[in-house]
Short mmCIF file of C-alpha atoms in Angstrom, two decimals:
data_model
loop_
_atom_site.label_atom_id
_atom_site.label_comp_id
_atom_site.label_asym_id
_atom_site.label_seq_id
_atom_site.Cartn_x
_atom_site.Cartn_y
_atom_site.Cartn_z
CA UNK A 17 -124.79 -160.59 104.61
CA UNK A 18 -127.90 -161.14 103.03
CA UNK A 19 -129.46 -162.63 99.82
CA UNK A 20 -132.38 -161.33 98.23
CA UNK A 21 -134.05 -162.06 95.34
CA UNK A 22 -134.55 -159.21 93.03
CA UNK A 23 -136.49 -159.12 89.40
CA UNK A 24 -134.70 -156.16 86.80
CA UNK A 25 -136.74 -155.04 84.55
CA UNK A 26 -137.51 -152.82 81.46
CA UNK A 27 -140.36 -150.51 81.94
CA UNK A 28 -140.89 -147.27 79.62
CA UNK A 29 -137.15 -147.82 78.42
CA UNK A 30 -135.71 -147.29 82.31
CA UNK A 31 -134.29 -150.13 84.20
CA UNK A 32 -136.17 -151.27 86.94
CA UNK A 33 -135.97 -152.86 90.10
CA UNK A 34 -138.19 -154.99 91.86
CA UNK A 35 -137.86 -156.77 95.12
CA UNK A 36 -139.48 -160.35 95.77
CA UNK A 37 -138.15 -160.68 99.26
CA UNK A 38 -135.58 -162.26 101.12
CA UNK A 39 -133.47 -165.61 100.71
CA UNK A 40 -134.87 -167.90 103.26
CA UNK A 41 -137.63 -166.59 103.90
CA UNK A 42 -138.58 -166.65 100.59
CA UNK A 43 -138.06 -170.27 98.99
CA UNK A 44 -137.03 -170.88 95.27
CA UNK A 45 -140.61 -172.09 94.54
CA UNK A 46 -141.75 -168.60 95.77
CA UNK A 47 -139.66 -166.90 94.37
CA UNK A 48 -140.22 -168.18 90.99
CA UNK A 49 -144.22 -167.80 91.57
CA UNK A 50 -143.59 -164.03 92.45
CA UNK A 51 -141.11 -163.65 89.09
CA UNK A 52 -143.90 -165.47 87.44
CA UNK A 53 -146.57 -163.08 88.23
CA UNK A 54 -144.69 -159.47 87.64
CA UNK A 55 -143.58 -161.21 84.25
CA UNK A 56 -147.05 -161.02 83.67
CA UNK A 57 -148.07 -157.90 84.35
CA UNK A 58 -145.47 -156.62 82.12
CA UNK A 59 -146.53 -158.64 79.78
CA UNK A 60 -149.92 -156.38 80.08
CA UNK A 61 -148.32 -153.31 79.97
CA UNK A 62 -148.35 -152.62 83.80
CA UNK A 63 -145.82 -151.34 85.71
CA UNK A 64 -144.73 -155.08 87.84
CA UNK A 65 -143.03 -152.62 90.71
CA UNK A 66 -145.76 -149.73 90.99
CA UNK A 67 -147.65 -151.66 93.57
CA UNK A 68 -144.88 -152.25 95.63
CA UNK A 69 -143.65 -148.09 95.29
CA UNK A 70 -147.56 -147.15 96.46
CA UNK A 71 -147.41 -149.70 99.49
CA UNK A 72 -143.97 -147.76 100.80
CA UNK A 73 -145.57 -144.74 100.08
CA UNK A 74 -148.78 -145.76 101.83
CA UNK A 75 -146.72 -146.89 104.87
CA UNK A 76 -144.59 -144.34 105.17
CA UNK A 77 -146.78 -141.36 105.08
CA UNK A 78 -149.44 -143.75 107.34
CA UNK A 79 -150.49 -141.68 110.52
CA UNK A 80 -149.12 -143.13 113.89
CA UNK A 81 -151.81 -143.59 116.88
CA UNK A 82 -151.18 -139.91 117.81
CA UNK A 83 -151.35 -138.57 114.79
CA UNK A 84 -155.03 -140.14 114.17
CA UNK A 85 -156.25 -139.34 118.18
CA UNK A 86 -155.34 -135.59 116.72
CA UNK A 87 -157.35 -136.00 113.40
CA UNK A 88 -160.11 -138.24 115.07
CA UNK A 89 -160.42 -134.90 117.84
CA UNK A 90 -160.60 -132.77 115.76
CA UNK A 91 -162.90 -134.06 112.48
CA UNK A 92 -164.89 -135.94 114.18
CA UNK A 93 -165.35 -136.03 118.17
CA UNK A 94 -165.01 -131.59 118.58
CA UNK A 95 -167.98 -131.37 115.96
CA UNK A 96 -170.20 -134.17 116.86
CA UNK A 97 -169.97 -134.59 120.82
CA UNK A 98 -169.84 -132.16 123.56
CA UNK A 99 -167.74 -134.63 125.84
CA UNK A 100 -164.44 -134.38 123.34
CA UNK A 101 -162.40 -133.11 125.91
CA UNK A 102 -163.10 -136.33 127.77
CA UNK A 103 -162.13 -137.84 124.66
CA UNK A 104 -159.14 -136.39 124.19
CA UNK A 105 -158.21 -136.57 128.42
CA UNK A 106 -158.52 -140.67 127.78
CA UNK A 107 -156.57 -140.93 124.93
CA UNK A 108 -154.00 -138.97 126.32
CA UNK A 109 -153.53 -140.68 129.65
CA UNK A 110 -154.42 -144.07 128.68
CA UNK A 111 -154.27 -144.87 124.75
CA UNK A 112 -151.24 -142.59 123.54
CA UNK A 113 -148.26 -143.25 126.20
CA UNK A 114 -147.92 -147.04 125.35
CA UNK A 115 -149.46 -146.69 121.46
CA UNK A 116 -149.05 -143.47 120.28
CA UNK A 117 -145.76 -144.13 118.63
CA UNK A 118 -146.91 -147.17 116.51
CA UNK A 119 -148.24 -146.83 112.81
CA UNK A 120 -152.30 -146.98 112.93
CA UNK A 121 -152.24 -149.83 110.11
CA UNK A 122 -149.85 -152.01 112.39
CA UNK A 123 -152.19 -151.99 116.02
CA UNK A 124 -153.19 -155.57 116.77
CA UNK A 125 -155.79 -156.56 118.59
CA UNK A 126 -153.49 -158.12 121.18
CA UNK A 127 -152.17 -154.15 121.39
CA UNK A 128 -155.56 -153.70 122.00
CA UNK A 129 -156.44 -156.54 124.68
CA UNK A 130 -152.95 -155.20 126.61
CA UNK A 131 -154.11 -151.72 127.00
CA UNK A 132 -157.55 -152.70 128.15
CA UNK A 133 -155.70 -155.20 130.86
CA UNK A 134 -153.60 -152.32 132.05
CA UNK A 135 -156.29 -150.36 132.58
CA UNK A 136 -158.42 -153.25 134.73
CA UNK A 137 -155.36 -153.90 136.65
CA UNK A 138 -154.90 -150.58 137.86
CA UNK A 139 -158.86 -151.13 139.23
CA UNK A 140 -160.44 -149.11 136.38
CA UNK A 141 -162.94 -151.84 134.87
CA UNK A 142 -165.61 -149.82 133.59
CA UNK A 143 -162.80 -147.33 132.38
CA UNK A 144 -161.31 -150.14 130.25
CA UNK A 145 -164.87 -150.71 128.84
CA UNK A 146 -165.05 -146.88 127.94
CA UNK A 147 -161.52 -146.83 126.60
CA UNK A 148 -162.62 -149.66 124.20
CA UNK A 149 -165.40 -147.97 123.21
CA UNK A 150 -163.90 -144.69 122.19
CA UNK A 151 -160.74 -146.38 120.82
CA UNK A 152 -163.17 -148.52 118.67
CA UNK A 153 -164.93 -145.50 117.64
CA UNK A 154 -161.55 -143.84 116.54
CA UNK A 155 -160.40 -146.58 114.11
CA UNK A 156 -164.10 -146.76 113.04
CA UNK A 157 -163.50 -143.19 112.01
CA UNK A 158 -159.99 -144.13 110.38
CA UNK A 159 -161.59 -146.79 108.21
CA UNK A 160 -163.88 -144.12 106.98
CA UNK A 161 -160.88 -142.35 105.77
CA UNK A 162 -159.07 -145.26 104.20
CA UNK A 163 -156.47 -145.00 106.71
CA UNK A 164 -156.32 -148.35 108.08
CA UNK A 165 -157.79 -151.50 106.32
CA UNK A 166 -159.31 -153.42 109.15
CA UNK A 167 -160.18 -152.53 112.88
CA UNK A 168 -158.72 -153.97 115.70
CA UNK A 169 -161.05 -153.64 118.32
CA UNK A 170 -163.52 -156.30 115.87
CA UNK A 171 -163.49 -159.31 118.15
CA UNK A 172 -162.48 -157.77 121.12
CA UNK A 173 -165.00 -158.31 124.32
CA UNK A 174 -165.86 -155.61 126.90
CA UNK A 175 -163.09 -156.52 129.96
CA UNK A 176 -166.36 -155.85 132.49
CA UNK A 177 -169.63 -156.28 133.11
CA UNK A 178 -171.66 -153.13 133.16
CA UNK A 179 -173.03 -151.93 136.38
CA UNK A 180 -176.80 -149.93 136.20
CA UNK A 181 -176.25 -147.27 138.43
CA UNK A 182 -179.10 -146.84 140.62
CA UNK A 183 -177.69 -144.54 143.54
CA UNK A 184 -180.46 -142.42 145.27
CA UNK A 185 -179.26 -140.47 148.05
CA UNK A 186 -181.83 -140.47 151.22
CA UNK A 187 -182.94 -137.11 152.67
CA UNK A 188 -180.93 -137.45 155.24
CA UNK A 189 -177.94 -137.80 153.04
CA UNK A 190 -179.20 -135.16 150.98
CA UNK A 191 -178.97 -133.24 154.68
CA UNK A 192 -175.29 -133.70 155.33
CA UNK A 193 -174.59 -133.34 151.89
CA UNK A 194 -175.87 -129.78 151.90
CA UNK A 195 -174.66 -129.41 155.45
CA UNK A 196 -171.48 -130.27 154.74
CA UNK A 197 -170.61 -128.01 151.97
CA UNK A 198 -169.27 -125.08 153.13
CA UNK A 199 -166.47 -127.31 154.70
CA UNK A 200 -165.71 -128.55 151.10
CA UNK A 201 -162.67 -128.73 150.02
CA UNK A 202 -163.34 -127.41 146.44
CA UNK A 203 -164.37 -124.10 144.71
CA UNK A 204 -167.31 -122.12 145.31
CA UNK A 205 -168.59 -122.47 141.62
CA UNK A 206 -168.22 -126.46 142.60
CA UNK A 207 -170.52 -126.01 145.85
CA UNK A 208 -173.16 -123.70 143.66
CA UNK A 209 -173.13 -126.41 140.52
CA UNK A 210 -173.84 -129.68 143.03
CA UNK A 211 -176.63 -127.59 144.65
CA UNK A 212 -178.18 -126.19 141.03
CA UNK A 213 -178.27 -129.53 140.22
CA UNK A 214 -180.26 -130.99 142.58
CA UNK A 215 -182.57 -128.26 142.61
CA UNK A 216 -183.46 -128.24 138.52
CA UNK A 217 -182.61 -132.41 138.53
CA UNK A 218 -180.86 -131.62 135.19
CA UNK A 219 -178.09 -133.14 133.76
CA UNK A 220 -174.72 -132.67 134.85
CA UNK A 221 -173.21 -131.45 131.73
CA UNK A 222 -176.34 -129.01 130.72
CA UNK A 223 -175.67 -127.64 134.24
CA UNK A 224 -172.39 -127.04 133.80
CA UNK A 225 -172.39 -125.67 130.22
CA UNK A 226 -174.97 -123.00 131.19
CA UNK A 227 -174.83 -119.77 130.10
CA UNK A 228 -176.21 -116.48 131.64
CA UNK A 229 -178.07 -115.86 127.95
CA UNK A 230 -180.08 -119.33 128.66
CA UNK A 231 -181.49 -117.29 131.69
CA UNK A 232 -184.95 -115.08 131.96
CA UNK A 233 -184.32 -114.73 135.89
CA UNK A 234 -186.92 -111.87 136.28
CA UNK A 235 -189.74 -114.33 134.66
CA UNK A 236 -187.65 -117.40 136.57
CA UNK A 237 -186.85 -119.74 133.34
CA UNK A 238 -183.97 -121.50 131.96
CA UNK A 239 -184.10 -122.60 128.38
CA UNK A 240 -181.80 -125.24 127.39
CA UNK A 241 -181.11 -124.95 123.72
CA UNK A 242 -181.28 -127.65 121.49
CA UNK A 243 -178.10 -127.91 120.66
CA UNK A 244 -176.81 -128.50 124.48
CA UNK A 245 -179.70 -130.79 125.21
CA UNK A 246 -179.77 -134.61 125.08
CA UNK A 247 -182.61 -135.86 122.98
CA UNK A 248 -181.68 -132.55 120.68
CA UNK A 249 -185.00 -130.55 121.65
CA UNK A 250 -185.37 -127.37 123.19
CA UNK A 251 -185.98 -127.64 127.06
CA UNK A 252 -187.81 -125.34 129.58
CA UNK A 253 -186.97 -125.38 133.07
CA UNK A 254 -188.74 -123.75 135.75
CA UNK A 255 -186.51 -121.98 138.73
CA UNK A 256 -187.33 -122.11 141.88
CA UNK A 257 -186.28 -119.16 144.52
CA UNK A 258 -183.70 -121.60 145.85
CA UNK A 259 -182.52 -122.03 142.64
CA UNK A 260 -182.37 -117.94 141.93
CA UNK A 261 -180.88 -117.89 144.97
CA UNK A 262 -177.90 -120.51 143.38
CA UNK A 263 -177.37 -118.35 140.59
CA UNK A 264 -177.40 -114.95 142.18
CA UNK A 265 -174.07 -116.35 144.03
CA UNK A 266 -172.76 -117.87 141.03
CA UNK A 267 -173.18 -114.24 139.46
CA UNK A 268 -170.93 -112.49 142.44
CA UNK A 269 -168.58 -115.29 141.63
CA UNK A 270 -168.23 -114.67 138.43
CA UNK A 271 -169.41 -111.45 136.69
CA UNK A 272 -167.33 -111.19 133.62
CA UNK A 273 -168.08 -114.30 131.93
CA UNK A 274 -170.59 -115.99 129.66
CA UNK A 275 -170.20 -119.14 131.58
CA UNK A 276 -172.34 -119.72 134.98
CA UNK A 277 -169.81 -122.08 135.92
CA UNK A 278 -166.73 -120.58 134.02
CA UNK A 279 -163.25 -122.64 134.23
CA UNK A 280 -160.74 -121.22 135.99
CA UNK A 281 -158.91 -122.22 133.42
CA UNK A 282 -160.27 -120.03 131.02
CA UNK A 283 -163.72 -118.42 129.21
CA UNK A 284 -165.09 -121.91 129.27
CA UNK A 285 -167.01 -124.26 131.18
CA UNK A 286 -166.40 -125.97 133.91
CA UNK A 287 -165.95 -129.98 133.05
CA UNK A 288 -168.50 -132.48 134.47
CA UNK A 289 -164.81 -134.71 135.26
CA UNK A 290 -163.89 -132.14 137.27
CA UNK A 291 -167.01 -131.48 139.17
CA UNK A 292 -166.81 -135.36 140.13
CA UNK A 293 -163.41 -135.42 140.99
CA UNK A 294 -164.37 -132.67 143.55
CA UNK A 295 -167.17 -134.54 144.56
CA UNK A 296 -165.37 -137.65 144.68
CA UNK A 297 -162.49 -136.09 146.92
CA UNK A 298 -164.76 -134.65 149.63
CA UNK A 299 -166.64 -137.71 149.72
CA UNK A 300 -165.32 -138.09 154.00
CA UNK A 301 -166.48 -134.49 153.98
CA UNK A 302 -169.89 -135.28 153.08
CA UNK A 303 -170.27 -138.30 155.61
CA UNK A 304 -172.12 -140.25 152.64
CA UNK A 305 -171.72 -143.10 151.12
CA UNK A 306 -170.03 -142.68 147.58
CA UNK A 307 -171.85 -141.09 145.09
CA UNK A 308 -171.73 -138.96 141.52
CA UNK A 309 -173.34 -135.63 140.80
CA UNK A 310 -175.42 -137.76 138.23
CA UNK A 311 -177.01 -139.64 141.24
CA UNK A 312 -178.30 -135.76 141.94
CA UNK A 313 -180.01 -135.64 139.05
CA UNK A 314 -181.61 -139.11 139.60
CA UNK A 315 -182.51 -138.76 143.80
CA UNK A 316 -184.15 -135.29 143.15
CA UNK A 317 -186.61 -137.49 140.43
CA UNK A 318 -187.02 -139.84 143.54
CA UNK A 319 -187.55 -137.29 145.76
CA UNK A 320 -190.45 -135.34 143.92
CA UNK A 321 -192.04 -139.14 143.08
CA UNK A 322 -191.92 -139.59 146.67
CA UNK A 323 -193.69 -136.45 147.29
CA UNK A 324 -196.74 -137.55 145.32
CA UNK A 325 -195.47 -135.45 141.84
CA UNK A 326 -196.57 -137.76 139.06
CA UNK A 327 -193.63 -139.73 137.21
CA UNK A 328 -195.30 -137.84 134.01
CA UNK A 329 -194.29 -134.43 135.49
CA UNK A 330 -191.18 -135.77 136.24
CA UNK A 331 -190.04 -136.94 132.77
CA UNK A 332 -191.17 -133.55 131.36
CA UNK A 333 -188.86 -132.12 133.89
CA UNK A 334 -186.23 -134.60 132.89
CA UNK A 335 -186.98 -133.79 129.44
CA UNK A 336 -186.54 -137.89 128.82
CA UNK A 337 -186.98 -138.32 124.95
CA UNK A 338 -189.95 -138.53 123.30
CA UNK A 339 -191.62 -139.81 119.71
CA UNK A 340 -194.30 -138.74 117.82
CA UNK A 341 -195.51 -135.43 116.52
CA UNK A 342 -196.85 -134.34 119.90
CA UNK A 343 -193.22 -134.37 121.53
CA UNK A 344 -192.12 -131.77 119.15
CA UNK A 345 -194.87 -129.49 119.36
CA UNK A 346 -196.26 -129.77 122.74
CA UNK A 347 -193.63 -128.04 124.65
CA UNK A 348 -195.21 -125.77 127.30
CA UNK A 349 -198.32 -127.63 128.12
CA UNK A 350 -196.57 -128.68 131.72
CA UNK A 351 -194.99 -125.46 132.40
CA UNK A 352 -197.31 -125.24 135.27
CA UNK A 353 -196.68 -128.99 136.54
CA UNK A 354 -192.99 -128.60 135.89
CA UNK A 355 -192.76 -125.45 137.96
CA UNK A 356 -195.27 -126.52 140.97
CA UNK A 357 -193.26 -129.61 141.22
CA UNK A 358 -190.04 -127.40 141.44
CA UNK A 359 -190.84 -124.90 143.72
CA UNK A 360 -192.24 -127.50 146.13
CA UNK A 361 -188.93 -129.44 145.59
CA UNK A 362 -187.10 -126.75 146.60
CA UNK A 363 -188.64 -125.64 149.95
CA UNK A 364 -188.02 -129.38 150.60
CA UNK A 365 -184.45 -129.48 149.80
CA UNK A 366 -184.30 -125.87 151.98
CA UNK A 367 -186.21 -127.62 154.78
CA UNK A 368 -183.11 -130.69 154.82
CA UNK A 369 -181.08 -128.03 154.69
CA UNK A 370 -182.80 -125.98 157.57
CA UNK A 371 -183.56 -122.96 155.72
CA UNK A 372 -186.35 -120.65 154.97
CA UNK A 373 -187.34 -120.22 151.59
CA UNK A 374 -185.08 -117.27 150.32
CA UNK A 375 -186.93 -114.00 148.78
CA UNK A 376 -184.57 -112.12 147.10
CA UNK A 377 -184.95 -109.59 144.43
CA UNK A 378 -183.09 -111.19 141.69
CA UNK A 379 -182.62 -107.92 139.67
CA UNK A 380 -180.56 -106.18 142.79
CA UNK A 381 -178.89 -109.36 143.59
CA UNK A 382 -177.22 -110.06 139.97
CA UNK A 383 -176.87 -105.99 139.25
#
């Protein structure tokens, strides 16, 4: 039941058969123009159909969405970014289900626009902004290969308007906090990684990615390694004895891995998602007002302005990037700052807590 118009031709004495297209759709005057041009290209010496043969073979052997979240995870997001299991966790719950069937080559931007409106209707705004970024990043990576001619994220607009986080928990929410987490509902490592964290004021993920080799505990250091660190520089951190304290639990908890904060799930590290989902869910627990373990990181720098430590210390202890020759080589000339400002940090945070500064031999307590 339906006309085509085909062209048959002689190429390197075999009969050939090319396609123009269909009969509507394709007029007389097109079709003519189409015979007109492969006509031509014999004429040349070139193969009219050969085109047409590498553009099936092109689409047929193109990767779907899943197939390029798999390649895009693993040759590009596991070697260049330590958050590729959040990566992958997005694409899987939000991207794949409702695209991961279609060819790469054939997502639209209006595929793109109805995933991002899925995910704002379901109240996830700043999600949707993330899941455009990473899916943006993905077929940025897929051009790269030549697996996709254009991107369809070009054009598309960021569903919602970024909100600066500027959450800075007050000492008396710092109190019940603290209080309030032995009642918990979550994992011991999870109480021990909230409270490291706003006793160093590191970052979340650093924290969590610790290992016990990072550690001179007899000297009280922890060097972040350049390689786990943000601004890609080696990072000293001074310990205070609340902090040995921290990590002489963490060592009953667990002994026989690499990890500090070892998933349960595994010899890996616990996930920053999962330390906020833990946070998130006790949040009644806590009886605060909502907050991240990245606002940790930013009330402790609060805290020790408050206390009269200069904002200089502080960004040495944040180990905020730096330029210039000086940043690279001048890496211990604060030690003493960053570890004053620590220690008197942490009686604080043992004082909101209504503690005594622990003295503990650190050698007994992690034998």
């Amino acid at each position: 039941g339906r006309k085509t118009w085909v062209y048959t031709y002689q190429y390197e004495r075999r009969t050939r058969w090319l396609t123009l297209g269909r009969y509507p759709e394709m007029t007389v005057a097109e079709a003519h123009a189409s015979y007109g041009d492969a006509v031509s290209m014999l004429e040349r010496g070139l193969d009219p159909g050969a085109k047409a043969v590498q553009e099936r073979q092109v689409t047929r052997t193109a990767p779907n969405l899943t197939e390029l979240a798999e390649l895009y995870l693993e040759k590009w997001a596991k070697p260049r970014k330590k958050s590729w299991r959040e990566d992958e966790r997005v694409l899987r719950r939000d991207v794949l289900p409702t695209l991961g069937h279609k060819k790469a080559r054939a997502v639209t931007r209006r595929d793109i626009n109805a995933l991002l409106d899925a995910t704002v209707a379901r109240g996830a705004e700043i999600q949707a902004n993330r899941t455009l970024a990473l899916v943006r990043k993905m077929f940025n990576f897929a051009l790269s290969r030549d697996l996709v001619d254009t991107n369809p994220c070009n054009g598309v607009s960021a569903p919602a308007a970024e909100r600066r986080r500027d959450r800075v928990l007050s000492e008396d929410e710092i109190g019940a906090v603290l209080a309030n987490l032995r009642k918990a509902r979550m994992s011991g490592l999870n109480r021990l990684a909230v409270k490291l964290q706003l006793l160093t004021a590191q970052r979340c993920g650093e924290v969590l990615n610790a290992e016990w080799s990072e550690f001179d505990l007899e000297q009280g250091w922890w060097t972040i390694p350049a390689e786990k660190a943000k601004n890609k520089l080696t990072h000293r951190v001074p310990l205070s004895a609340q902090a040995l304290a921290v990590l002489a639990q963490a060592k009953r908890l667990s002994p026989d891995t690499s990890f500090v904060f070892a998933s349960p799930r595994g010899d890996r590290a616990m996930t920053p998602t999962a330390l906020a989902l833990a946070v998130r869910r006790n949040l009644e627990t806590f009886e605060v007002e909502r907050f991240t373990p990245h606002d940790l990181r930013r009330t402790a720098a609060s805290q020790m302005t408050s206390m009269g430590i200069s904002r200089l210390v502080v960004s040495k202890l944040l180990n905020h990037a730096e330029s210039g020759v000086t940043a690279v080589y001048d890496r211990h000339s604060y030690d003493q700052e960053k570890r004053a400002a620590l220690v008197a940090w942490g009686e604080k945070v043992g004082d909101l807590m209504g503690e005594a500064s622990p003295v503990i031999d650190i050698t007994r307590a992690l034998a």
